Backbone as numpy.savetxt, mean C-alpha at the origin, in Angstrom:
# Nx Ny Nz CAx CAy CAz Cx Cy Cz
13.42 16.19 -46.73 12.26 15.48 -46.22 12.66 14.12 -45.64
13.44 13.37 -46.40 13.91 12.06 -45.93 14.78 12.22 -44.71
15.58 13.25 -44.71 16.49 13.50 -43.57 15.70 13.73 -42.27
14.61 14.53 -42.33 13.82 14.81 -41.13 13.10 13.55 -40.63
12.65 12.71 -41.54 12.01 11.47 -41.14 13.02 10.55 -40.45
14.22 10.50 -40.99 15.26 9.68 -40.40 15.65 10.22 -39.01
15.72 11.54 -38.88 16.05 12.15 -37.58 14.96 11.85 -36.55
13.70 11.92 -36.96 12.60 11.57 -36.04 12.67 10.11 -35.65
12.98 9.24 -36.60 13.06 7.81 -36.30 14.15 7.56 -35.27
15.35 8.15 -35.48 16.44 7.97 -34.54 16.15 8.58 -33.17
15.52 9.74 -33.13 15.19 10.34 -31.84 14.16 9.49 -31.10
13.22 8.93 -31.85 12.24 8.04 -31.21 12.91 6.80 -30.66
13.88 6.27 -31.45 14.62 5.08 -31.01 15.43 5.37 -29.76
16.01 6.56 -29.70 16.82 6.93 -28.53 15.96 7.17 -27.30
14.70 7.50 -27.46 13.81 7.72 -26.32 13.32 6.42 -25.68
13.37 5.31 -26.40 12.88 4.05 -25.86 13.55 3.63 -24.55
14.90 3.66 -24.47 15.50 3.32 -23.18 15.09 4.23 -22.04
14.93 5.51 -22.35 14.50 6.46 -21.32 13.09 6.13 -20.83
12.19 5.80 -21.76 10.84 5.42 -21.37 10.85 4.14 -20.53
11.66 3.18 -20.93 11.77 1.94 -20.16 12.28 2.22 -18.77
13.25 3.12 -18.63 13.78 3.47 -17.32 12.71 4.12 -16.45
11.95 5.03 -17.06 10.91 5.73 -16.31 9.80 4.76 -15.87
9.46 3.80 -16.70 8.43 2.82 -16.32 8.92 1.98 -15.16
10.20 1.62 -15.16 10.76 0.87 -14.04 10.80 1.66 -12.76
10.88 2.99 -12.85 10.93 3.82 -11.64 9.61 3.82 -10.91
8.56 3.35 -11.55 7.26 3.27 -10.88 7.20 2.08 -9.93
8.18 1.20 -10.00 8.22 0.05 -9.12 9.25 0.29 -8.02
8.88 -0.11 -6.81 9.78 0.00 -5.67 9.76 -1.31 -4.89
10.79 -1.57 -4.10 10.78 -2.80 -3.31 9.55 -2.85 -2.39
8.94 -4.02 -2.34 7.77 -4.23 -1.47 8.28 -4.54 -0.07
8.02 -3.61 0.84 8.43 -3.78 2.23 7.22 -3.50 3.10
6.85 -4.48 3.91 5.75 -4.23 4.85 6.22 -3.28 5.92
5.32 -2.37 6.39 5.73 -1.43 7.44 6.04 -2.16 8.73
6.90 -1.56 9.53 7.20 -2.10 10.85 5.93 -2.12 11.68
5.75 -3.16 12.53 4.60 -3.11 13.43 4.68 -1.85 14.29
3.52 -1.29 14.59 3.50 -0.04 15.38 2.68 -0.28 16.64
3.00 0.46 17.70 2.40 0.17 19.02 0.96 0.64 19.15
0.26 -0.08 20.00 -1.09 0.31 20.43 -0.92 1.07 21.75
-1.59 2.22 21.90 -1.46 2.93 23.17 -1.89 2.05 24.35
-1.15 2.17 25.45 -1.42 1.37 26.64 -2.85 1.57 27.11
-3.51 0.48 27.47 -4.85 0.54 28.03 -5.96 0.61 27.02
-5.66 0.64 25.74 -6.71 0.71 24.71 -7.33 -0.67 24.52
-8.65 -0.76 24.62 -9.32 -2.03 24.51 -9.25 -2.56 23.08
-9.43 -3.88 22.94 -9.43 -4.50 21.62 -10.53 -3.89 20.74
-11.67 -3.62 21.32 -12.79 -3.06 20.56 -12.41 -1.68 19.98
-11.67 -0.89 20.75 -11.26 0.43 20.27 -10.14 0.33 19.22
-9.30 -0.68 19.35 -8.28 -0.92 18.33 -8.95 -1.29 17.02
-9.91 -2.19 17.08 -10.63 -2.64 15.88 -11.36 -1.44 15.25
-12.00 -0.65 16.07 -12.72 0.51 15.56 -11.76 1.48 14.88
-10.61 1.72 15.48 -9.61 2.62 14.89 -9.14 2.11 13.53
-8.94 0.82 13.44 -8.51 0.21 12.16 -9.61 0.34 11.12
-10.83 -0.03 11.49 -11.94 -0.01 10.51 -12.28 1.40 10.03
-12.21 2.38 10.91 -12.46 3.77 10.51 -11.39 4.20 9.50
-10.14 3.85 9.76 -9.07 4.19 8.82 -9.27 3.50 7.48
-9.64 2.24 7.51 -9.86 1.50 6.26 -10.98 2.10 5.43
-12.12 2.31 6.06 -13.26 2.83 5.31 -13.01 4.27 4.84
-12.26 5.03 5.61 -11.94 6.39 5.22 -11.05 6.44 3.98
-10.33 5.37 3.70 -9.47 5.29 2.52 -10.06 4.34 1.45
-11.31 4.01 1.56 -12.06 3.17 0.60 -11.61 1.70 0.57
-10.98 1.23 1.64 -10.67 -0.20 1.77 -11.93 -0.88 2.27
-12.13 -2.13 1.88 -13.26 -2.93 2.33 -12.76 -4.06 3.21
-13.41 -4.24 4.35 -13.11 -5.38 5.20 -13.72 -6.60 4.56
-12.89 -7.56 4.15 -13.38 -8.75 3.46 -13.44 -9.98 4.37
-12.63 -9.97 5.42 -12.67 -11.04 6.42 -12.31 -10.42 7.77
-12.88 -11.00 8.81 -12.54 -10.52 10.16 -12.53 -11.70 11.13
-11.44 -11.80 11.84 -11.26 -12.84 12.86 -10.63 -12.15 14.07
-10.75 -12.74 15.26 -10.08 -12.13 16.41 -8.58 -11.97 16.12
-8.10 -10.76 16.24 -6.68 -10.48 16.02 -6.28 -10.28 14.59
-7.24 -10.35 13.65 -6.89 -10.22 12.23 -8.03 -9.66 11.40
-7.70 -8.69 10.54 -8.65 -8.15 9.59 -8.00 -8.27 8.21
-8.74 -8.83 7.26 -8.31 -8.88 5.87 -9.08 -7.80 5.14
-8.37 -6.97 4.37 -9.02 -5.85 3.71 -8.55 -5.73 2.26
-9.43 -5.27 1.39 -9.14 -5.14 -0.03 -9.48 -3.74 -0.51
-8.61 -3.21 -1.34 -8.84 -1.91 -1.96 -8.98 -2.13 -3.47
-10.08 -1.61 -4.01 -10.29 -1.60 -5.46 -10.27 -0.13 -5.86
-9.24 0.27 -6.60 -9.08 1.66 -7.00 -8.78 1.68 -8.50
-9.73 2.21 -9.25 -9.66 2.15 -10.71 -9.45 0.70 -11.13
-8.40 0.41 -11.88 -8.18 -0.97 -12.30 -7.27 -1.73 -11.31
-6.83 -1.07 -10.25 -5.91 -1.66 -9.29 -6.65 -2.38 -8.15
-6.00 -3.40 -7.60 -6.52 -4.12 -6.44 -5.35 -4.43 -5.51
-5.56 -4.20 -4.22 -4.56 -4.53 -3.22 -5.27 -5.23 -2.07
-4.66 -6.28 -1.55 -5.24 -7.03 -0.44 -4.18 -7.15 0.66
-4.59 -6.81 1.90 -3.66 -6.81 3.02 -4.26 -7.56 4.21
-3.38 -7.95 5.11 -3.78 -8.51 6.40 -3.31 -7.56 7.47
-4.22 -7.25 8.40 -3.86 -6.41 9.54 -3.99 -7.27 10.79
-2.86 -7.58 11.39 -2.82 -8.39 12.61 -2.65 -7.45 13.78
-3.40 -7.68 14.83 -3.36 -6.77 15.99 -3.51 -7.54 17.28
-2.97 -6.97 18.33 -3.19 -7.45 19.69 -3.14 -6.24 20.63
-3.00 -6.47 21.90 -3.03 -5.37 22.87 -1.80 -4.47 22.79
-0.75 -4.95 22.14 0.49 -4.16 22.13 0.91 -3.61 20.78
0.48 -4.25 19.68 0.95 -3.78 18.38 -0.01 -4.13 17.25
0.20 -3.43 16.11 -0.55 -3.68 14.88 0.49 -3.87 13.77
0.26 -4.90 12.96 1.16 -5.19 11.84 0.35 -5.32 10.56
0.80 -4.67 9.50 0.14 -4.73 8.20 1.04 -5.51 7.25
0.46 -6.51 6.58 1.23 -7.35 5.65 0.53 -7.40 4.29
1.31 -7.37 3.24 0.83 -7.53 1.87 0.35 -8.97 1.68
-0.79 -9.14 1.03 -1.27 -10.49 0.70 -1.33 -10.71 -0.81
-1.91 -9.75 -1.55 -2.14 -9.98 -2.98 -2.38 -8.63 -3.65
-2.29 -8.63 -4.98 -2.58 -7.41 -5.72 -2.90 -7.75 -7.16
-3.49 -6.78 -7.83 -3.77 -6.89 -9.25 -3.50 -5.56 -9.91
-2.83 -5.59 -11.05 -2.52 -4.38 -11.82 -1.65 -3.39 -11.04
-0.81 -3.90 -10.14 0.11 -3.05 -9.39 1.57 -3.39 -9.69
1.81 -4.02 -10.82 3.15 -4.33 -11.28 3.96 -5.13 -10.26
3.30 -6.02 -9.51 3.98 -6.91 -8.56 4.88 -7.85 -9.34
6.15 -7.97 -8.93 7.08 -8.85 -9.64 8.30 -9.16 -8.76
9.03 -10.15 -9.19 10.34 -10.47 -8.61 11.39 -10.01 -9.59
12.29 -9.12 -9.15 13.37 -8.64 -10.01 14.68 -8.81 -9.28
15.52 -9.68 -9.81 16.85 -9.93 -9.22 16.74 -10.30 -7.75
15.75 -11.13 -7.42 15.58 -11.60 -6.05 14.88 -10.61 -5.14
14.39 -9.49 -5.67 13.70 -8.47 -4.86 12.25 -8.40 -5.32
11.34 -8.43 -4.38 9.93 -8.27 -4.69 9.65 -6.78 -4.86
9.04 -6.40 -5.99 8.73 -5.01 -6.27 7.24 -4.84 -6.55
6.78 -3.61 -6.39 5.38 -3.28 -6.61 5.27 -1.80 -7.00
4.16 -1.41 -7.52 3.95 -0.02 -7.89 4.13 0.87 -6.67
4.82 2.00 -6.85 5.15 2.85 -5.71 3.92 3.39 -4.99
2.78 3.51 -5.67 1.57 4.00 -5.00 1.12 3.08 -3.87
1.36 1.77 -4.00 0.96 0.85 -2.95 1.55 1.25 -1.61
2.85 1.58 -1.62 3.50 1.94 -0.36 2.91 3.20 0.25
2.53 4.17 -0.58 1.93 5.38 -0.02 0.52 5.08 0.51
-0.22 4.19 -0.15 -1.54 3.80 0.38 -1.40 3.16 1.75
-0.40 2.31 1.92 -0.21 1.63 3.20 0.28 2.63 4.27
1.18 3.53 3.89 1.63 4.52 4.86 0.49 5.43 5.30
-0.41 5.77 4.39 -1.60 6.56 4.75 -2.43 5.79 5.77
-2.60 4.48 5.57 -3.37 3.67 6.54 -2.70 3.67 7.89
-1.40 3.47 7.91 -0.66 3.47 9.18 -0.88 4.79 9.92
-0.72 5.89 9.20 -0.91 7.22 9.82 -2.34 7.40 10.35
-3.32 6.97 9.55 -4.73 7.13 9.96 -5.05 6.26 11.18
-4.55 5.03 11.18 -4.82 4.14 12.34 -4.20 4.71 13.61
-2.94 5.18 13.48 -2.28 5.77 14.65 -3.04 6.99 15.15
-3.44 7.86 14.24 -4.21 9.06 14.64 -5.53 8.65 15.31
-6.23 7.69 14.73 -7.50 7.24 15.30 -7.33 6.68 16.70
-6.26 5.91 16.92 -6.04 5.34 18.25 -5.76 6.42 19.26
-5.01 7.44 18.89 -4.76 8.58 19.82 -6.06 9.28 20.15
-6.86 9.53 19.12 -8.16 10.22 19.36 -9.06 9.41 20.27
-9.12 8.10 20.03 -9.97 7.23 20.87 -9.43 7.15 22.30
-8.08 7.09 22.43 -7.48 7.03 23.76 -7.71 8.32 24.52
-7.64 9.48 23.82 -7.86 10.75 24.47 -9.31 10.95 24.89
-10.22 10.31 24.18 -11.67 10.45 24.47 -12.07 9.67 25.71
-11.23 8.74 26.17 -11.61 7.95 27.37 -11.05 8.52 28.63
């Protein structure tokens, strides 16, 4: 009886480093996506519409809007992410601004964040690009 308790204690102790490693794997370097091009001849109004449709389709909320810039926030369960989308006639750039409950940290000089953040941003990039093509084809 004592032997099995001791074996369970040691196996639990040996699992701790593995759990710590797995928790760390949920964090990845925070890298903003490369700016991506706006199709030639697309009006600013159509660029803004393409961005907003993508945002609302992914449950992001436009919290501020200025010419050439949209600030948007996502509240998903207990997580929060805030981004800036800068745009002009030639390109769109998405930048990280803030987050909550996304494990944002500095580790050995590298900024890291929960890996889901990067997939949320990549989904936005894909949706915006698709929307711009659809709007450009409709004209």
